Amino acid sequence: MRTSLIETQQIDQYLNGEMPISEKLLFESRLLIDETLQDKLNDQVKANALIKEYGREKLLRDIRMIEGKLFNESKYKTFQTKVYSIFKLK
């Protein structure tokens, strides 16, 4: 289990460009000869993309929720008026 964690950390460092050049060269040579490591790298790339997409979607949901509150609740009427006057809306 510990070896797997270390390998995952190395893959993350490699993908994030945080690996020293000597370690990077060694890691890249391992990638050339170790298909399992290549598969793990590809899986990590896919996982990172999914995590990033989920984060974007969650942020968008949060922004829309806040927007809904700010522009629909009467307690924020002063804020609404200021924003509308800045952009000459309504």
PDB file of N, CA and C in Angstrom:
ATOM      1  N   MET A   1       0.821  -1.199   0.000  1.00  0.00           N
ATOM      2  CA  MET A   1       0.000   0.000   0.000  1.00  0.00           C
ATOM      3  C   MET A   1       0.858   1.253   0.000  1.00  0.00           C
ATOM      4  N   ARG A   2       1.907   1.261   0.782  1.00  0.00           N
ATOM      5  CA  ARG A   2       2.778   2.429   0.880  1.00  0.00           C
ATOM      6  C   ARG A   2       3.450   2.714  -0.464  1.00  0.00           C
ATOM      7  N   THR A   3       3.857   1.658  -1.167  1.00  0.00           N
ATOM      8  CA  THR A   3       4.493   1.824  -2.478  1.00  0.00           C
ATOM      9  C   THR A   3       3.510   2.478  -3.442  1.00  0.00           C
ATOM     10  N   SER A   4       2.254   2.088  -3.383  1.00  0.00           N
ATOM     11  CA  SER A   4       1.229   2.654  -4.244  1.00  0.00           C
ATOM     12  C   SER A   4       1.049   4.151  -3.973  1.00  0.00           C
ATOM     13  N   LEU A   5       1.070   4.542  -2.711  1.00  0.00           N
ATOM     14  CA  LEU A   5       0.935   5.947  -2.343  1.00  0.00           C
ATOM     15  C   LEU A   5       2.121   6.757  -2.859  1.00  0.00           C
ATOM     16  N   ILE A   6       3.302   6.231  -2.691  1.00  0.00           N
ATOM     17  CA  ILE A   6       4.512   6.914  -3.176  1.00  0.00           C
ATOM     18  C   ILE A   6       4.457   7.072  -4.693  1.00  0.00           C
ATOM     19  N   GLU A   7       4.038   6.024  -5.367  1.00  0.00           N
ATOM     20  CA  GLU A   7       3.941   6.072  -6.829  1.00  0.00           C
ATOM     21  C   GLU A   7       2.903   7.109  -7.273  1.00  0.00           C
ATOM     22  N   THR A   8       1.782   7.159  -6.581  1.00  0.00           N
ATOM     23  CA  THR A   8       0.742   8.140  -6.892  1.00  0.00           C
ATOM     24  C   THR A   8       1.266   9.559  -6.685  1.00  0.00           C
ATOM     25  N   GLN A   9       2.019   9.771  -5.626  1.00  0.00           N
ATOM     26  CA  GLN A   9       2.614  11.079  -5.373  1.00  0.00           C
ATOM     27  C   GLN A   9       3.609  11.448  -6.477  1.00  0.00           C
ATOM     28  N   GLN A  10       4.400  10.474  -6.902  1.00  0.00           N
ATOM     29  CA  GLN A  10       5.351  10.725  -7.979  1.00  0.00           C
ATOM     30  C   GLN A  10       4.634  11.095  -9.276  1.00  0.00           C
ATOM     31  N   ILE A  11       3.548  10.388  -9.567  1.00  0.00           N
ATOM     32  CA  ILE A  11       2.775  10.686 -10.769  1.00  0.00           C
ATOM     33  C   ILE A  11       2.210  12.103 -10.686  1.00  0.00           C
ATOM     34  N   ASP A  12       1.677  12.467  -9.535  1.00  0.00           N
ATOM     35  CA  ASP A  12       1.149  13.823  -9.351  1.00  0.00           C
ATOM     36  C   ASP A  12       2.239  14.876  -9.528  1.00  0.00           C
ATOM     37  N   GLN A  13       3.386  14.625  -8.938  1.00  0.00           N
ATOM     38  CA  GLN A  13       4.502  15.564  -9.088  1.00  0.00           C
ATOM     39  C   GLN A  13       4.900  15.696 -10.558  1.00  0.00           C
ATOM     40  N   TYR A  14       4.946  14.592 -11.252  1.00  0.00           N
ATOM     41  CA  TYR A  14       5.299  14.594 -12.670  1.00  0.00           C
ATOM     42  C   TYR A  14       4.272  15.393 -13.481  1.00  0.00           C
ATOM     43  N   LEU A  15       2.992  15.112 -13.253  1.00  0.00           N
ATOM     44  CA  LEU A  15       1.938  15.797 -14.006  1.00  0.00           C
ATOM     45  C   LEU A  15       1.870  17.292 -13.692  1.00  0.00           C
ATOM     46  N   ASN A  16       2.206  17.655 -12.470  1.00  0.00           N
ATOM     47  CA  ASN A  16       2.149  19.057 -12.061  1.00  0.00           C
ATOM     48  C   ASN A  16       3.445  19.815 -12.344  1.00  0.00           C
ATOM     49  N   GLY A  17       4.427  19.126 -12.901  1.00  0.00           N
ATOM     50  CA  GLY A  17       5.704  19.767 -13.216  1.00  0.00           C
ATOM     51  C   GLY A  17       6.504  20.132 -11.980  1.00  0.00           C
ATOM     52  N   GLU A  18       6.314  19.388 -10.903  1.00  0.00           N
ATOM     53  CA  GLU A  18       6.979  19.680  -9.631  1.00  0.00           C
ATOM     54  C   GLU A  18       8.174  18.773  -9.351  1.00  0.00           C
ATOM     55  N   MET A  19       8.497  17.928 -10.307  1.00  0.00           N
ATOM     56  CA  MET A  19       9.557  16.947 -10.117  1.00  0.00           C
ATOM     57  C   MET A  19      10.899  17.532 -10.557  1.00  0.00           C
ATOM     58  N   PRO A  20      11.930  17.383  -9.731  1.00  0.00           N
ATOM     59  CA  PRO A  20      13.269  17.828 -10.161  1.00  0.00           C
ATOM     60  C   PRO A  20      13.668  17.113 -11.452  1.00  0.00           C
ATOM     61  N   ILE A  21      14.468  17.757 -12.256  1.00  0.00           N
ATOM     62  CA  ILE A  21      14.810  17.248 -13.589  1.00  0.00           C
ATOM     63  C   ILE A  21      15.413  15.844 -13.543  1.00  0.00           C
ATOM     64  N   SER A  22      16.265  15.565 -12.552  1.00  0.00           N
ATOM     65  CA  SER A  22      16.879  14.234 -12.480  1.00  0.00           C
ATOM     66  C   SER A  22      15.819  13.161 -12.201  1.00  0.00           C
ATOM     67  N   GLU A  23      14.889  13.468 -11.295  1.00  0.00           N
ATOM     68  CA  GLU A  23      13.815  12.509 -11.006  1.00  0.00           C
ATOM     69  C   GLU A  23      12.862  12.382 -12.193  1.00  0.00           C
ATOM     70  N   LYS A  24      12.642  13.501 -12.881  1.00  0.00           N
ATOM     71  CA  LYS A  24      11.763  13.491 -14.056  1.00  0.00           C
ATOM     72  C   LYS A  24      12.323  12.577 -15.135  1.00  0.00           C
ATOM     73  N   LEU A  25      13.610  12.677 -15.388  1.00  0.00           N
ATOM     74  CA  LEU A  25      14.228  11.828 -16.407  1.00  0.00           C
ATOM     75  C   LEU A  25      14.143  10.357 -16.025  1.00  0.00           C
ATOM     76  N   LEU A  26      14.371  10.065 -14.772  1.00  0.00           N
ATOM     77  CA  LEU A  26      14.260   8.689 -14.289  1.00  0.00           C
ATOM     78  C   LEU A  26      12.815   8.192 -14.416  1.00  0.00           C
ATOM     79  N   PHE A  27      11.862   9.034 -14.036  1.00  0.00           N
ATOM     80  CA  PHE A  27      10.449   8.664 -14.110  1.00  0.00           C
ATOM     81  C   PHE A  27      10.039   8.418 -15.561  1.00  0.00           C
ATOM     82  N   GLU A  28      10.477   9.286 -16.467  1.00  0.00           N
ATOM     83  CA  GLU A  28      10.150   9.110 -17.885  1.00  0.00           C
ATOM     84  C   GLU A  28      10.754   7.839 -18.462  1.00  0.00           C
ATOM     85  N   SER A  29      11.937   7.476 -17.999  1.00  0.00           N
ATOM     86  CA  SER A  29      12.535   6.218 -18.475  1.00  0.00           C
ATOM     87  C   SER A  29      11.740   5.024 -17.943  1.00  0.00           C
ATOM     88  N   ARG A  30      11.245   5.138 -16.703  1.00  0.00           N
ATOM     89  CA  ARG A  30      10.385   4.074 -16.151  1.00  0.00           C
ATOM     90  C   ARG A  30       9.101   3.963 -16.957  1.00  0.00           C
ATOM     91  N   LEU A  31       8.558   5.114 -17.388  1.00  0.00           N
ATOM     92  CA  LEU A  31       7.336   5.096 -18.199  1.00  0.00           C
ATOM     93  C   LEU A  31       7.538   4.338 -19.509  1.00  0.00           C
ATOM     94  N   LEU A  32       8.728   4.449 -20.072  1.00  0.00           N
ATOM     95  CA  LEU A  32       9.007   3.793 -21.345  1.00  0.00           C
ATOM     96  C   LEU A  32       9.030   2.272 -21.230  1.00  0.00           C
ATOM     97  N   ILE A  33       9.427   1.768 -20.079  1.00  0.00           N
ATOM     98  CA  ILE A  33       9.580   0.318 -19.944  1.00  0.00           C
ATOM     99  C   ILE A  33       8.498  -0.348 -19.098  1.00  0.00           C
ATOM    100  N   ASP A  34       7.714   0.439 -18.368  1.00  0.00           N
ATOM    101  CA  ASP A  34       6.728  -0.137 -17.448  1.00  0.00           C
ATOM    102  C   ASP A  34       5.312   0.231 -17.896  1.00  0.00           C
ATOM    103  N   GLU A  35       4.645  -0.714 -18.554  1.00  0.00           N
ATOM    104  CA  GLU A  35       3.293  -0.459 -19.050  1.00  0.00           C
ATOM    105  C   GLU A  35       2.311  -0.205 -17.917  1.00  0.00           C
ATOM    106  N   THR A  36       2.518  -0.848 -16.790  1.00  0.00           N
ATOM    107  CA  THR A  36       1.640  -0.639 -15.638  1.00  0.00           C
ATOM    108  C   THR A  36       1.729   0.805 -15.157  1.00  0.00           C
ATOM    109  N   LEU A  37       2.919   1.341 -15.120  1.00  0.00           N
ATOM    110  CA  LEU A  37       3.103   2.735 -14.715  1.00  0.00           C
ATOM    111  C   LEU A  37       2.454   3.666 -15.738  1.00  0.00           C
ATOM    112  N   GLN A  38       2.579   3.324 -17.014  1.00  0.00           N
ATOM    113  CA  GLN A  38       1.913   4.118 -18.055  1.00  0.00           C
ATOM    114  C   GLN A  38       0.400   4.129 -17.838  1.00  0.00           C
ATOM    115  N   ASP A  39      -0.153   2.959 -17.526  1.00  0.00           N
ATOM    116  CA  ASP A  39      -1.598   2.863 -17.276  1.00  0.00           C
ATOM    117  C   ASP A  39      -2.001   3.696 -16.063  1.00  0.00           C
ATOM    118  N   LYS A  40      -1.188   3.637 -15.015  1.00  0.00           N
ATOM    119  CA  LYS A  40      -1.483   4.412 -13.814  1.00  0.00           C
ATOM    120  C   LYS A  40      -1.430   5.916 -14.105  1.00  0.00           C
ATOM    121  N   LEU A  41      -0.464   6.321 -14.909  1.00  0.00           N
ATOM    122  CA  LEU A  41      -0.361   7.723 -15.301  1.00  0.00           C
ATOM    123  C   LEU A  41      -1.603   8.154 -16.082  1.00  0.00           C
ATOM    124  N   ASN A  42      -2.018   7.340 -17.040  1.00  0.00           N
ATOM    125  CA  ASN A  42      -3.213   7.646 -17.829  1.00  0.00           C
ATOM    126  C   ASN A  42      -4.462   7.713 -16.951  1.00  0.00           C
ATOM    127  N   ASP A  43      -4.556   6.792 -16.007  1.00  0.00           N
ATOM    128  CA  ASP A  43      -5.693   6.796 -15.076  1.00  0.00           C
ATOM    129  C   ASP A  43      -5.694   8.062 -14.225  1.00  0.00           C
ATOM    130  N   GLN A  44      -4.507   8.486 -13.804  1.00  0.00           N
ATOM    131  CA  GLN A  44      -4.403   9.693 -12.978  1.00  0.00           C
ATOM    132  C   GLN A  44      -4.786  10.931 -13.777  1.00  0.00           C
ATOM    133  N   VAL A  45      -4.398  10.972 -15.047  1.00  0.00           N
ATOM    134  CA  VAL A  45      -4.778  12.091 -15.921  1.00  0.00           C
ATOM    135  C   VAL A  45      -6.301  12.160 -16.033  1.00  0.00           C
ATOM    136  N   LYS A  46      -6.938  11.003 -16.234  1.00  0.00           N
ATOM    137  CA  LYS A  46      -8.400  10.955 -16.332  1.00  0.00           C
ATOM    138  C   LYS A  46      -9.057  11.375 -15.018  1.00  0.00           C
ATOM    139  N   ALA A  47      -8.522  10.882 -13.903  1.00  0.00           N
ATOM    140  CA  ALA A  47      -9.073  11.231 -12.595  1.00  0.00           C
ATOM    141  C   ALA A  47      -8.951  12.731 -12.334  1.00  0.00           C
ATOM    142  N   ASN A  48      -7.808  13.302 -12.668  1.00  0.00           N
ATOM    143  CA  ASN A  48      -7.615  14.744 -12.478  1.00  0.00           C
ATOM    144  C   ASN A  48      -8.608  15.549 -13.314  1.00  0.00           C
ATOM    145  N   ALA A  49      -8.858  15.105 -14.534  1.00  0.00           N
ATOM    146  CA  ALA A  49      -9.805  15.804 -15.406  1.00  0.00           C
ATOM    147  C   ALA A  49     -11.223  15.734 -14.829  1.00  0.00           C
ATOM    148  N   LEU A  50     -11.599  14.575 -14.304  1.00  0.00           N
ATOM    149  CA  LEU A  50     -12.923  14.426 -13.698  1.00  0.00           C
ATOM    150  C   LEU A  50     -13.072  15.295 -12.454  1.00  0.00           C
ATOM    151  N   ILE A  51     -12.036  15.327 -11.638  1.00  0.00           N
ATOM    152  CA  ILE A  51     -12.061  16.144 -10.427  1.00  0.00           C
ATOM    153  C   ILE A  51     -12.176  17.622 -10.786  1.00  0.00           C
ATOM    154  N   LYS A  52     -11.427  18.042 -11.778  1.00  0.00           N
ATOM    155  CA  LYS A  52     -11.460  19.442 -12.220  1.00  0.00           C
ATOM    156  C   LYS A  52     -12.851  19.801 -12.739  1.00  0.00           C
ATOM    157  N   GLU A  53     -13.443  18.923 -13.536  1.00  0.00           N
ATOM    158  CA  GLU A  53     -14.778  19.167 -14.078  1.00  0.00           C
ATOM    159  C   GLU A  53     -15.815  19.226 -12.957  1.00  0.00           C
ATOM    160  N   TYR A  54     -15.715  18.311 -12.001  1.00  0.00           N
ATOM    161  CA  TYR A  54     -16.640  18.328 -10.863  1.00  0.00           C
ATOM    162  C   TYR A  54     -16.511  19.642 -10.098  1.00  0.00           C
ATOM    163  N   GLY A  55     -15.282  20.098  -9.895  1.00  0.00           N
ATOM    164  CA  GLY A  55     -15.048  21.356  -9.186  1.00  0.00           C
ATOM    165  C   GLY A  55     -15.670  22.536  -9.917  1.00  0.00           C
ATOM    166  N   ARG A  56     -15.546  22.554 -11.228  1.00  0.00           N
ATOM    167  CA  ARG A  56     -16.146  23.625 -12.034  1.00  0.00           C
ATOM    168  C   ARG A  56     -17.664  23.615 -11.902  1.00  0.00           C
ATOM    169  N   GLU A  57     -18.248  22.420 -12.008  1.00  0.00           N
ATOM    170  CA  GLU A  57     -19.699  22.308 -11.910  1.00  0.00           C
ATOM    171  C   GLU A  57     -20.196  22.742 -10.537  1.00  0.00           C
ATOM    172  N   LYS A  58     -19.479  22.343  -9.492  1.00  0.00           N
ATOM    173  CA  LYS A  58     -19.876  22.727  -8.138  1.00  0.00           C
ATOM    174  C   LYS A  58     -19.760  24.231  -7.950  1.00  0.00           C
ATOM    175  N   LEU A  59     -18.692  24.819  -8.444  1.00  0.00           N
ATOM    176  CA  LEU A  59     -18.520  26.268  -8.342  1.00  0.00           C
ATOM    177  C   LEU A  59     -19.648  26.996  -9.072  1.00  0.00           C
ATOM    178  N   LEU A  60     -20.013  26.518 -10.250  1.00  0.00           N
ATOM    179  CA  LEU A  60     -21.093  27.128 -11.004  1.00  0.00           C
ATOM    180  C   LEU A  60     -22.420  27.019 -10.240  1.00  0.00           C
ATOM    181  N   ARG A  61     -22.685  25.862  -9.644  1.00  0.00           N
ATOM    182  CA  ARG A  61     -23.906  25.701  -8.842  1.00  0.00           C
ATOM    183  C   ARG A  61     -23.915  26.679  -7.669  1.00  0.00           C
ATOM    184  N   ASP A  62     -22.772  26.799  -7.005  1.00  0.00           N
ATOM    185  CA  ASP A  62     -22.669  27.720  -5.865  1.00  0.00           C
ATOM    186  C   ASP A  62     -22.899  29.168  -6.294  1.00  0.00           C
ATOM    187  N   ILE A  63     -22.311  29.553  -7.413  1.00  0.00           N
ATOM    188  CA  ILE A  63     -22.472  30.922  -7.915  1.00  0.00           C
ATOM    189  C   ILE A  63     -23.932  31.189  -8.262  1.00  0.00           C
ATOM    190  N   ARG A  64     -24.564  30.244  -8.912  1.00  0.00           N
ATOM    191  CA  ARG A  64     -25.979  30.421  -9.278  1.00  0.00           C
ATOM    192  C   ARG A  64     -26.863  30.517  -8.040  1.00  0.00           C
ATOM    193  N   MET A  65     -26.546  29.743  -7.001  1.00  0.00           N
ATOM    194  CA  MET A  65     -27.318  29.800  -5.766  1.00  0.00           C
ATOM    195  C   MET A  65     -27.181  31.191  -5.125  1.00  0.00           C
ATOM    196  N   ILE A  66     -25.959  31.694  -5.064  1.00  0.00           N
ATOM    197  CA  ILE A  66     -25.715  33.019  -4.478  1.00  0.00           C
ATOM    198  C   ILE A  66     -26.391  34.098  -5.322  1.00  0.00           C
ATOM    199  N   GLU A  67     -26.279  33.986  -6.625  1.00  0.00           N
ATOM    200  CA  GLU A  67     -26.928  34.948  -7.520  1.00  0.00           C
ATOM    201  C   GLU A  67     -28.438  34.958  -7.281  1.00  0.00           C
ATOM    202  N   GLY A  68     -29.017  33.774  -7.158  1.00  0.00           N
ATOM    203  CA  GLY A  68     -30.456  33.677  -6.905  1.00  0.00           C
ATOM    204  C   GLY A  68     -30.855  34.386  -5.618  1.00  0.00           C
ATOM    205  N   LYS A  69     -30.065  34.198  -4.574  1.00  0.00           N
ATOM    206  CA  LYS A  69     -30.362  34.861  -3.306  1.00  0.00           C
ATOM    207  C   LYS A  69     -30.217  36.376  -3.422  1.00  0.00           C
ATOM    208  N   LEU A  70     -29.110  36.812  -4.012  1.00  0.00           N
ATOM    209  CA  LEU A  70     -28.835  38.250  -4.088  1.00  0.00           C
ATOM    210  C   LEU A  70     -29.854  39.009  -4.929  1.00  0.00           C
ATOM    211  N   PHE A  71     -30.364  38.381  -5.975  1.00  0.00           N
ATOM    212  CA  PHE A  71     -31.244  39.104  -6.877  1.00  0.00           C
ATOM    213  C   PHE A  71     -32.718  38.755  -6.721  1.00  0.00           C
ATOM    214  N   ASN A  72     -33.048  37.876  -5.766  1.00  0.00           N
ATOM    215  CA  ASN A  72     -34.452  37.524  -5.582  1.00  0.00           C
ATOM    216  C   ASN A  72     -34.972  37.787  -4.171  1.00  0.00           C
ATOM    217  N   GLU A  73     -34.100  37.891  -3.200  1.00  0.00           N
ATOM    218  CA  GLU A  73     -34.556  38.107  -1.830  1.00  0.00           C
ATOM    219  C   GLU A  73     -34.640  39.607  -1.539  1.00  0.00           C
ATOM    220  N   SER A  74     -35.733  39.982  -0.913  1.00  0.00           N
ATOM    221  CA  SER A  74     -35.986  41.406  -0.675  1.00  0.00           C
ATOM    222  C   SER A  74     -34.985  42.045   0.290  1.00  0.00           C
ATOM    223  N   LYS A  75     -34.352  41.247   1.144  1.00  0.00           N
ATOM    224  CA  LYS A  75     -33.395  41.834   2.087  1.00  0.00           C
ATOM    225  C   LYS A  75     -32.139  42.377   1.392  1.00  0.00           C
ATOM    226  N   TYR A  76     -31.947  42.019   0.130  1.00  0.00           N
ATOM    227  CA  TYR A  76     -30.798  42.507  -0.637  1.00  0.00           C
ATOM    228  C   TYR A  76     -31.216  43.583  -1.647  1.00  0.00           C
ATOM    229  N   LYS A  77     -32.345  44.239  -1.401  1.00  0.00           N
ATOM    230  CA  LYS A  77     -32.885  45.233  -2.333  1.00  0.00           C
ATOM    231  C   LYS A  77     -31.889  46.363  -2.610  1.00  0.00           C
ATOM    232  N   THR A  78     -31.181  46.848  -1.581  1.00  0.00           N
ATOM    233  CA  THR A  78     -30.198  47.919  -1.769  1.00  0.00           C
ATOM    234  C   THR A  78     -29.093  47.467  -2.717  1.00  0.00           C
ATOM    235  N   PHE A  79     -28.602  46.266  -2.510  1.00  0.00           N
ATOM    236  CA  PHE A  79     -27.565  45.711  -3.392  1.00  0.00           C
ATOM    237  C   PHE A  79     -28.087  45.605  -4.822  1.00  0.00           C
ATOM    238  N   GLN A  80     -29.293  45.083  -4.970  1.00  0.00           N
ATOM    239  CA  GLN A  80     -29.890  44.929  -6.301  1.00  0.00           C
ATOM    240  C   GLN A  80     -29.975  46.276  -7.009  1.00  0.00           C
ATOM    241  N   THR A  81     -30.430  47.292  -6.291  1.00  0.00           N
ATOM    242  CA  THR A  81     -30.567  48.628  -6.868  1.00  0.00           C
ATOM    243  C   THR A  81     -29.209  49.166  -7.329  1.00  0.00           C
ATOM    244  N   LYS A  82     -28.178  48.976  -6.506  1.00  0.00           N
ATOM    245  CA  LYS A  82     -26.837  49.448  -6.876  1.00  0.00           C
ATOM    246  C   LYS A  82     -26.329  48.752  -8.140  1.00  0.00           C
ATOM    247  N   VAL A  83     -26.495  47.451  -8.187  1.00  0.00           N
ATOM    248  CA  VAL A  83     -26.030  46.700  -9.349  1.00  0.00           C
ATOM    249  C   VAL A  83     -26.806  47.116 -10.590  1.00  0.00           C
ATOM    250  N   TYR A  84     -28.108  47.209 -10.465  1.00  0.00           N
ATOM    251  CA  TYR A  84     -28.923  47.611 -11.609  1.00  0.00           C
ATOM    252  C   TYR A  84     -28.544  49.007 -12.094  1.00  0.00           C
ATOM    253  N   SER A  85     -28.225  49.908 -11.161  1.00  0.00           N
ATOM    254  CA  SER A  85     -27.859  51.271 -11.574  1.00  0.00           C
ATOM    255  C   SER A  85     -26.491  51.294 -12.272  1.00  0.00           C
ATOM    256  N   ILE A  86     -25.575  50.460 -11.819  1.00  0.00           N
ATOM    257  CA  ILE A  86     -24.247  50.387 -12.451  1.00  0.00           C
ATOM    258  C   ILE A  86     -24.383  49.909 -13.908  1.00  0.00           C
ATOM    259  N   PHE A  87     -25.191  48.889 -14.101  1.00  0.00           N
ATOM    260  CA  PHE A  87     -25.331  48.312 -15.435  1.00  0.00           C
ATOM    261  C   PHE A  87     -26.571  48.796 -16.165  1.00  0.00           C
ATOM    262  N   LYS A  88     -27.276  49.757 -15.553  1.00  0.00           N
ATOM    263  CA  LYS A  88     -28.479  50.348 -16.123  1.00  0.00           C
ATOM    264  C   LYS A  88     -29.490  49.278 -16.518  1.00  0.00           C
ATOM    265  N   LEU A  89     -29.703  48.328 -15.598  1.00  0.00           N
ATOM    266  CA  LEU A  89     -30.667  47.268 -15.808  1.00  0.00           C
ATOM    267  C   LEU A  89     -31.983  47.651 -15.137  1.00  0.00           C
ATOM    268  N   LYS A  90     -33.052  47.137 -15.607  1.00  0.00           N
ATOM    269  CA  LYS A  90     -34.402  47.343 -15.084  1.00  0.00           C
ATOM    270  C   LYS A  90     -34.808  48.749 -15.196  1.00  0.00           C
TER     271      LYS A  90
END
